[in-house]
Short mmCIF file of C-alpha atoms in Angstrom, two decimals:
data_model
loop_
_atom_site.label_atom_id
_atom_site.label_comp_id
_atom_site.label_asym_id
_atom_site.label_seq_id
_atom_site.Cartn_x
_atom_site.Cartn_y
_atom_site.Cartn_z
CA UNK A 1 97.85 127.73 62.02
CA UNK A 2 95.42 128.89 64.52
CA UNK A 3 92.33 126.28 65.44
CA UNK A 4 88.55 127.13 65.93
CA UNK A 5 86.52 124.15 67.04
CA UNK A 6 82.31 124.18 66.95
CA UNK A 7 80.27 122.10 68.86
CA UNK A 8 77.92 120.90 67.96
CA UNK A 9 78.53 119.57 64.13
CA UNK A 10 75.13 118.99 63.75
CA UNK A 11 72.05 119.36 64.92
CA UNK A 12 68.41 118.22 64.32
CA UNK A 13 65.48 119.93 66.64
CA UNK A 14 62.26 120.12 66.64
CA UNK A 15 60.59 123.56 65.34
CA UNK A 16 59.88 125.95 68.39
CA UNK A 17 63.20 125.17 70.62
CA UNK A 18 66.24 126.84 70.62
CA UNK A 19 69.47 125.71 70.04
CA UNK A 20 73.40 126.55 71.22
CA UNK A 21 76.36 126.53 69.25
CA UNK A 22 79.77 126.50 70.44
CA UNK A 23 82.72 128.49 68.61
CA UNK A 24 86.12 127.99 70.22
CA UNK A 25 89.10 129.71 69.70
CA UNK A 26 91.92 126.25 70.82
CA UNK A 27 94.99 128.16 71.09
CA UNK A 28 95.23 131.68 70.72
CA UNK A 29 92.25 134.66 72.51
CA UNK A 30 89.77 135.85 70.00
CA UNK A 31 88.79 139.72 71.01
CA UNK A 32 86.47 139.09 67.93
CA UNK A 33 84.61 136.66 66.27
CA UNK A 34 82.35 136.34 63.73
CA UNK A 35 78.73 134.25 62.71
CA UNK A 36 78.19 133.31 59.37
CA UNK A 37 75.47 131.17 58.05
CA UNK A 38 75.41 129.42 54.37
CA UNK A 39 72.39 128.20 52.43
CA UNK A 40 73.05 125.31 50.53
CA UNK A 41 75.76 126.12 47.36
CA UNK A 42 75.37 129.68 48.06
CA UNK A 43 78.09 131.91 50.06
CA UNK A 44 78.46 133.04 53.21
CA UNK A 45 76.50 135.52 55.16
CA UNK A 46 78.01 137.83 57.68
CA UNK A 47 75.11 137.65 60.46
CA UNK A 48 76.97 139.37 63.06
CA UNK A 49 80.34 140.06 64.74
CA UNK A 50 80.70 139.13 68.36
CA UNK A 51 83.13 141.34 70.60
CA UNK A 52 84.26 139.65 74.00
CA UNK A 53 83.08 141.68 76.55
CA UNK A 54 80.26 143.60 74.88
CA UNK A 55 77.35 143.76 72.86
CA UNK A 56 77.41 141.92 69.26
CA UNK A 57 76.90 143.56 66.27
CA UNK A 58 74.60 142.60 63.90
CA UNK A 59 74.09 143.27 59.90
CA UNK A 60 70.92 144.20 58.52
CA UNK A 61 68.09 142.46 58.29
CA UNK A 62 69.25 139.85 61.06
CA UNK A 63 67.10 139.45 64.05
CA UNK A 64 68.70 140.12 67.28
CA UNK A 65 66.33 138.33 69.45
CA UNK A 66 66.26 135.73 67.21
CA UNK A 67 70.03 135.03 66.92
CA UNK A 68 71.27 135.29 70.70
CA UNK A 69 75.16 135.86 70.66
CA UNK A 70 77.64 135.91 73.75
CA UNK A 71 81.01 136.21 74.21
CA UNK A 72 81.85 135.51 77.54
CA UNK A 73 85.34 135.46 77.12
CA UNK A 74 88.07 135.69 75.01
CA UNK A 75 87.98 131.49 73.52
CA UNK A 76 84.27 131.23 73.22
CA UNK A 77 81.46 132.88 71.55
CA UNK A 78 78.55 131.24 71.70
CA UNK A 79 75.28 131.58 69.12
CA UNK A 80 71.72 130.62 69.99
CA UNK A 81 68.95 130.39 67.86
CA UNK A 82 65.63 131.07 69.71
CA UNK A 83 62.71 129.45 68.98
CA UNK A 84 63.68 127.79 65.64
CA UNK A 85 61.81 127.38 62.51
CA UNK A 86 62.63 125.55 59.53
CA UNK A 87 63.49 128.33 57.81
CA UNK A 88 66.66 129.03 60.17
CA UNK A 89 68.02 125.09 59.13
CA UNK A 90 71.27 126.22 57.50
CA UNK A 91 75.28 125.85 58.12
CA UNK A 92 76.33 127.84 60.58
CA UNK A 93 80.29 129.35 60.32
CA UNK A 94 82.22 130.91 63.35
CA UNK A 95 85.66 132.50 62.72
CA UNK A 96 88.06 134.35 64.87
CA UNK A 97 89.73 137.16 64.20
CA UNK A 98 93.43 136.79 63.68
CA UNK A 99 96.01 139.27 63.38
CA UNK A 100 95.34 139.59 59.34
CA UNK A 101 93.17 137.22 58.79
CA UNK A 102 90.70 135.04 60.08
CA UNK A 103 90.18 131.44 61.66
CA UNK A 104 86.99 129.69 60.60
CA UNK A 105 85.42 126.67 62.59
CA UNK A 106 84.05 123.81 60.71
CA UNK A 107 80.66 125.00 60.68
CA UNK A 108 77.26 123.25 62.02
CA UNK A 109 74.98 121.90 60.54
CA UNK A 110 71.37 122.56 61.89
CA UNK A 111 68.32 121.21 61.03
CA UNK A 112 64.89 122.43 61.82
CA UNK A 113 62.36 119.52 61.74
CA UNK B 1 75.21 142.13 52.66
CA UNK B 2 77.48 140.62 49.52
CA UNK B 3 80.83 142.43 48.82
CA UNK B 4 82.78 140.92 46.24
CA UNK B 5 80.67 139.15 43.42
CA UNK B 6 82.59 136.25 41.87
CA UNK B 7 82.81 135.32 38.35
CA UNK B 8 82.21 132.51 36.52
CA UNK B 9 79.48 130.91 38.92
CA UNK B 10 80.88 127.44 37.94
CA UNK B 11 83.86 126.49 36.17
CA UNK B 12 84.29 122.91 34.49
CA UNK B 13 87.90 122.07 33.30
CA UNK B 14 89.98 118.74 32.79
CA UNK B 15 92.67 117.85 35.29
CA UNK B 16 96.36 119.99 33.88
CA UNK B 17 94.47 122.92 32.33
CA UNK B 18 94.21 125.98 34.42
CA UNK B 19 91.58 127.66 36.65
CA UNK B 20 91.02 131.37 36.82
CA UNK B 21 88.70 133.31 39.28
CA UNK B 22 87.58 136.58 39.61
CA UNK B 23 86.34 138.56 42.15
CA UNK B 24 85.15 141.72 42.08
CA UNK B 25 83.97 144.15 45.09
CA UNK B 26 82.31 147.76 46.02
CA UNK B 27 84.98 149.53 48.69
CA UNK B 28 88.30 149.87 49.62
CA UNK B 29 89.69 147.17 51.29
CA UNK B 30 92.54 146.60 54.05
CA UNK B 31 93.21 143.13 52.32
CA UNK B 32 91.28 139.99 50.42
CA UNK B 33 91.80 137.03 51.06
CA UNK B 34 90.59 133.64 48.79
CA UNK B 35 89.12 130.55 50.47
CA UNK B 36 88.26 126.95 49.43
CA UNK B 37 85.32 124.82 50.55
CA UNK B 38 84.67 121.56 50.30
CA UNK B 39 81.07 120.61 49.64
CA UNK B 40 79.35 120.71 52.92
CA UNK B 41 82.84 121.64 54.86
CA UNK B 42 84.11 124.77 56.80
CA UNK B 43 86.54 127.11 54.59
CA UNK B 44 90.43 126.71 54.23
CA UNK B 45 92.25 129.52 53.89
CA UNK B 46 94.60 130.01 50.79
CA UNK B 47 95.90 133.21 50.30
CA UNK B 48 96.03 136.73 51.75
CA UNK B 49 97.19 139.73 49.75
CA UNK B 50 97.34 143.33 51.38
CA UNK B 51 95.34 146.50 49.56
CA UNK B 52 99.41 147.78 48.55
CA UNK B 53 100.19 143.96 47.06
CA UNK B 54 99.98 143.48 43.23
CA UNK B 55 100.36 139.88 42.82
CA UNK B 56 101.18 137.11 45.12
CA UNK B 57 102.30 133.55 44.26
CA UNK B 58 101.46 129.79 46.85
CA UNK B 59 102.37 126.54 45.37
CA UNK B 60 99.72 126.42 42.10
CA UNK B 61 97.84 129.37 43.19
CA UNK B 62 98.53 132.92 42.20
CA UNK B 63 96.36 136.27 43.30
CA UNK B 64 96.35 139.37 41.85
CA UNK B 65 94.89 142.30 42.95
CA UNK B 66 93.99 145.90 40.89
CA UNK B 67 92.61 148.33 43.41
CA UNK B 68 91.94 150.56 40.88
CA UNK B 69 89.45 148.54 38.91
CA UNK B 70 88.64 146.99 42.60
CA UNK B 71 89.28 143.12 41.49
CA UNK B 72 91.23 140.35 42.38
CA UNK B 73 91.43 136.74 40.36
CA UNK B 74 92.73 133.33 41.46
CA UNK B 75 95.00 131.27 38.88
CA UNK B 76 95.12 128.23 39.83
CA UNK B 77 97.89 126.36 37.84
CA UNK B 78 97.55 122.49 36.64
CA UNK B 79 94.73 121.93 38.11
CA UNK B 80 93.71 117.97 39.74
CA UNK B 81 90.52 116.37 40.57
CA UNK B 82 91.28 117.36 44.07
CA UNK B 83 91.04 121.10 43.51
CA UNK B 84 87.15 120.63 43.07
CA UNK B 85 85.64 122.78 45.23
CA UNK B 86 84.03 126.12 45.73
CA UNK B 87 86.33 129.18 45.87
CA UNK B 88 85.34 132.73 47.99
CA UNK B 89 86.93 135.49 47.74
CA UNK B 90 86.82 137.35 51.16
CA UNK B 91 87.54 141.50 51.44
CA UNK B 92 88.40 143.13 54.68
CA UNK B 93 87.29 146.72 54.91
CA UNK B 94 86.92 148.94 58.19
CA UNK B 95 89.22 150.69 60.31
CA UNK B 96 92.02 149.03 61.35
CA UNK B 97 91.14 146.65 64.02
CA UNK B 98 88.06 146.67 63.36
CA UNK B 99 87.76 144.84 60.08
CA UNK B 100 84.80 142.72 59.27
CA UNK B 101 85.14 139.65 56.41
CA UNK B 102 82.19 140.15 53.76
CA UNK B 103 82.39 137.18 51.50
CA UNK B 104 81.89 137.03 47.48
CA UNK B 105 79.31 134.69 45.73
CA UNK B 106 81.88 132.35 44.88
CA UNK B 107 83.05 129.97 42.26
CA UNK B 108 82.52 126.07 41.82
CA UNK B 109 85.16 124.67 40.08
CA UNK B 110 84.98 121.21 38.94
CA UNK B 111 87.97 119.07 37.53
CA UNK B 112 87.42 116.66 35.46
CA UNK B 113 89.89 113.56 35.86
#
Protein backbone atom coordinates (compact mmCIF):
# COMPACT_ATOMS: atom_id res chain seq x y z
CA UNK A 1 0.00 0.00 0.00
CA UNK A 2 0.66 3.60 -0.28
CA UNK A 3 3.32 5.22 2.46
CA UNK A 4 3.00 8.59 4.40
CA UNK A 5 6.06 9.38 6.46
CA UNK A 6 6.04 12.40 9.40
CA UNK A 7 8.88 14.01 10.61
CA UNK A 8 9.30 14.71 13.27
CA UNK A 9 7.98 11.65 15.65
CA UNK A 10 8.25 13.67 18.46
CA UNK A 11 8.72 16.69 19.74
CA UNK A 12 9.29 18.52 23.09
CA UNK A 13 9.41 22.63 23.01
CA UNK A 14 9.31 25.05 25.14
CA UNK A 15 5.82 27.05 25.51
CA UNK A 16 5.83 30.24 23.19
CA UNK A 17 7.78 28.67 19.96
CA UNK A 18 6.43 27.19 17.14
CA UNK A 19 6.91 24.04 15.75
CA UNK A 20 6.93 22.18 12.00
CA UNK A 21 5.68 18.97 11.12
CA UNK A 22 6.40 17.11 8.10
CA UNK A 23 3.67 14.85 6.25
CA UNK A 24 5.01 13.02 3.21
CA UNK A 25 3.29 11.32 0.70
CA UNK A 26 6.67 8.38 -0.35
CA UNK A 27 5.29 7.12 -3.46
CA UNK A 28 2.29 8.26 -4.96
CA UNK A 29 1.09 12.67 -5.27
CA UNK A 30 -1.36 13.65 -2.64
CA UNK A 31 -3.77 16.56 -4.26
CA UNK A 32 -5.14 16.33 -0.60
CA UNK A 33 -4.23 15.75 2.70
CA UNK A 34 -5.52 15.89 5.86
CA UNK A 35 -4.45 17.08 9.85
CA UNK A 36 -5.77 15.28 12.57
CA UNK A 37 -4.86 15.63 16.15
CA UNK A 38 -5.75 12.95 19.09
CA UNK A 39 -5.95 13.58 22.82
CA UNK A 40 -4.86 10.84 24.74
CA UNK A 41 -7.49 7.53 24.35
CA UNK A 42 -9.86 9.72 22.64
CA UNK A 43 -10.41 9.77 18.64
CA UNK A 44 -9.37 11.68 16.07
CA UNK A 45 -10.08 15.21 15.19
CA UNK A 46 -10.36 16.46 11.68
CA UNK A 47 -8.47 19.97 12.14
CA UNK A 48 -8.24 20.75 8.60
CA UNK A 49 -7.79 19.50 5.02
CA UNK A 50 -4.83 20.77 3.09
CA UNK A 51 -5.22 21.16 -0.85
CA UNK A 52 -1.81 21.42 -2.84
CA UNK A 53 -1.82 24.52 -4.40
CA UNK A 54 -4.32 26.50 -2.35
CA UNK A 55 -5.65 27.61 0.75
CA UNK A 56 -6.43 24.85 3.60
CA UNK A 57 -9.56 24.33 4.95
CA UNK A 58 -10.23 24.32 8.33
CA UNK A 59 -13.22 22.84 10.69
CA UNK A 60 -14.77 24.80 13.25
CA UNK A 61 -13.50 25.99 16.10
CA UNK A 62 -9.75 25.50 14.85
CA UNK A 63 -7.57 28.49 14.78
CA UNK A 64 -6.12 29.34 11.52
CA UNK A 65 -3.34 31.45 12.68
CA UNK A 66 -2.68 29.19 15.18
CA UNK A 67 -2.35 25.98 13.06
CA UNK A 68 -0.24 27.22 9.91
CA UNK A 69 -0.77 24.62 7.01
CA UNK A 70 1.07 24.49 3.49
CA UNK A 71 1.07 22.42 0.79
CA UNK A 72 3.67 23.28 -1.41
CA UNK A 73 3.39 20.50 -3.54
CA UNK A 74 1.88 17.48 -4.30
CA UNK A 75 4.27 14.94 -1.52
CA UNK A 76 4.33 17.37 1.32
CA UNK A 77 2.04 19.23 3.48
CA UNK A 78 3.47 20.72 6.12
CA UNK A 79 1.65 21.86 9.70
CA UNK A 80 2.99 24.50 12.07
CA UNK A 81 1.89 25.27 15.30
CA UNK A 82 2.54 28.97 16.22
CA UNK A 83 3.41 30.00 19.36
CA UNK A 84 2.64 26.80 21.36
CA UNK A 85 1.05 26.30 24.62
CA UNK A 86 0.64 23.32 26.59
CA UNK A 87 -2.62 22.98 25.77
CA UNK A 88 -1.75 22.24 21.92
CA UNK A 89 0.69 19.00 23.32
CA UNK A 90 -1.26 16.25 21.53
CA UNK A 91 -0.63 13.51 18.58
CA UNK A 92 -0.69 14.92 15.57
CA UNK A 93 -2.10 12.55 12.33
CA UNK A 94 -1.48 13.45 8.56
CA UNK A 95 -3.17 11.29 5.87
CA UNK A 96 -3.32 11.49 2.16
CA UNK A 97 -5.97 11.14 0.15
CA UNK A 98 -6.05 8.01 -1.92
CA UNK A 99 -8.22 7.04 -4.61
CA UNK A 100 -10.95 5.51 -1.96
CA UNK A 101 -9.40 5.77 0.89
CA UNK A 102 -6.86 7.31 2.81
CA UNK A 103 -3.04 6.99 3.84
CA UNK A 104 -2.28 7.98 7.42
CA UNK A 105 1.35 8.88 8.68
CA UNK A 106 2.46 7.64 11.97
CA UNK A 107 1.55 10.60 13.79
CA UNK A 108 3.79 13.03 16.12
CA UNK A 109 3.97 13.32 19.14
CA UNK A 110 4.34 16.95 20.54
CA UNK A 111 4.90 18.12 23.73
CA UNK A 112 4.48 21.56 25.10
CA UNK A 113 6.76 22.10 28.16
CA UNK B 1 -16.81 17.66 14.60
CA UNK B 2 -17.59 13.68 15.52
CA UNK B 3 -19.48 11.65 12.83
CA UNK B 4 -19.92 8.21 13.64
CA UNK B 5 -20.24 7.47 17.50
CA UNK B 6 -18.94 3.99 18.36
CA UNK B 7 -20.38 1.55 20.66
CA UNK B 8 -19.29 -0.20 23.37
CA UNK B 9 -16.52 2.38 24.56
CA UNK B 10 -14.41 -0.67 25.69
CA UNK B 11 -14.79 -4.18 25.09
CA UNK B 12 -13.02 -6.94 27.34
CA UNK B 13 -13.14 -10.56 25.93
CA UNK B 14 -10.86 -13.78 26.25
CA UNK B 15 -8.66 -14.78 23.36
CA UNK B 16 -11.25 -17.30 20.69
CA UNK B 17 -14.49 -15.49 21.59
CA UNK B 18 -15.61 -12.86 19.22
CA UNK B 19 -15.52 -9.04 18.99
CA UNK B 20 -18.33 -6.93 17.64
CA UNK B 21 -18.30 -3.10 16.96
CA UNK B 22 -20.66 -0.69 16.09
CA UNK B 23 -20.63 2.42 14.60
CA UNK B 24 -23.15 4.61 14.07
CA UNK B 25 -23.18 8.12 12.07
CA UNK B 26 -25.43 11.38 11.08
CA UNK B 27 -25.21 11.64 6.92
CA UNK B 28 -24.95 9.87 3.95
CA UNK B 29 -21.81 8.58 3.22
CA UNK B 30 -19.69 7.74 -0.08
CA UNK B 31 -18.04 4.83 1.99
CA UNK B 32 -16.72 3.86 5.80
CA UNK B 33 -14.00 2.56 6.38
CA UNK B 34 -12.72 0.76 10.02
CA UNK B 35 -9.23 1.39 11.42
CA UNK B 36 -7.03 -0.10 14.20
CA UNK B 37 -4.62 1.73 16.51
CA UNK B 38 -2.20 0.65 18.55
CA UNK B 39 -1.81 2.50 21.82
CA UNK B 40 0.15 5.55 21.06
CA UNK B 41 0.57 4.45 17.14
CA UNK B 42 -0.71 5.92 13.76
CA UNK B 43 -3.95 3.98 12.33
CA UNK B 44 -3.90 0.79 10.05
CA UNK B 45 -6.35 0.50 7.75
CA UNK B 46 -8.68 -2.65 7.72
CA UNK B 47 -11.52 -2.48 5.70
CA UNK B 48 -13.40 -0.28 3.21
CA UNK B 49 -17.00 -0.90 2.24
CA UNK B 50 -18.83 1.41 -0.39
CA UNK B 51 -22.43 3.26 0.64
CA UNK B 52 -24.11 0.31 -2.14
CA UNK B 53 -22.03 -2.69 -0.13
CA UNK B 54 -24.02 -4.79 2.44
CA UNK B 55 -21.44 -6.84 4.01
CA UNK B 56 -17.85 -7.41 3.34
CA UNK B 57 -15.60 -10.21 4.64
CA UNK B 58 -11.03 -9.84 5.38
CA UNK B 59 -9.39 -12.69 7.04
CA UNK B 60 -11.28 -12.57 10.80
CA UNK B 61 -12.91 -9.35 10.16
CA UNK B 62 -16.32 -8.85 8.70
CA UNK B 63 -18.25 -5.24 8.07
CA UNK B 64 -21.58 -4.67 7.54
CA UNK B 65 -23.19 -1.75 6.62
CA UNK B 66 -27.28 -0.65 6.84
CA UNK B 67 -27.62 2.75 5.26
CA UNK B 68 -30.94 2.85 6.20
CA UNK B 69 -30.53 2.73 9.94
CA UNK B 70 -27.01 4.62 9.04
CA UNK B 71 -24.67 1.90 10.96
CA UNK B 72 -21.96 -0.24 10.32
CA UNK B 73 -20.37 -3.02 12.94
CA UNK B 74 -17.02 -4.85 12.92
CA UNK B 75 -17.02 -8.77 13.76
CA UNK B 76 -14.05 -9.66 14.47
CA UNK B 77 -13.84 -13.54 14.54
CA UNK B 78 -11.54 -15.61 17.18
CA UNK B 79 -10.15 -13.01 18.52
CA UNK B 80 -6.01 -13.11 20.02
CA UNK B 81 -4.20 -11.04 22.43
CA UNK B 82 -2.84 -9.30 19.46
CA UNK B 83 -6.12 -7.81 18.30
CA UNK B 84 -5.97 -5.42 21.43
CA UNK B 85 -6.30 -2.24 20.27
CA UNK B 86 -8.61 0.64 19.62
CA UNK B 87 -10.96 0.37 16.60
CA UNK B 88 -12.43 3.75 14.49
CA UNK B 89 -14.77 3.65 12.33
CA UNK B 90 -14.12 6.36 9.60
CA UNK B 91 -17.23 7.78 7.12
CA UNK B 92 -16.52 9.58 3.94
CA UNK B 93 -19.19 12.07 2.98
CA UNK B 94 -18.91 15.04 0.36
CA UNK B 95 -19.01 15.26 -3.22
CA UNK B 96 -17.10 13.07 -5.01
CA UNK B 97 -13.57 14.11 -4.90
CA UNK B 98 -13.95 16.00 -2.41
CA UNK B 99 -14.53 13.69 0.50
CA UNK B 100 -13.32 14.49 3.94
CA UNK B 101 -12.67 11.38 6.71
CA UNK B 102 -14.66 12.32 10.04
CA UNK B 103 -13.72 9.69 12.53
CA UNK B 104 -16.09 7.84 15.26
CA UNK B 105 -15.29 7.77 19.07
CA UNK B 106 -14.01 4.43 18.83
CA UNK B 107 -13.77 1.16 20.59
CA UNK B 108 -10.96 -0.37 22.93
CA UNK B 109 -10.96 -3.83 22.74
CA UNK B 110 -8.94 -5.80 25.05
CA UNK B 111 -8.17 -9.65 24.75
CA UNK B 112 -7.55 -11.39 27.39
CA UNK B 113 -4.89 -14.32 26.83
Amino acid sequence: GAVVSQHPSWVICKSGTSVKIECRSLDFQATTMFWYRQFPKQSLMLMATSNEGSKATYEQGVEKDKFLINHASLTLSTLTVTSAHPEDSSFYICSAKGTDTQYFGPGTRLTVL
Amino acid sequence: SQQGEEDPQALSIQEGENATMNCSYKTSINNLQWYRQNSGRGLVHLILIRSNEREKHSGRLRVTLDTSKKSSSLLITASRAADTASYFCATAAGPTGTYKYIFGTGTRLKVLA
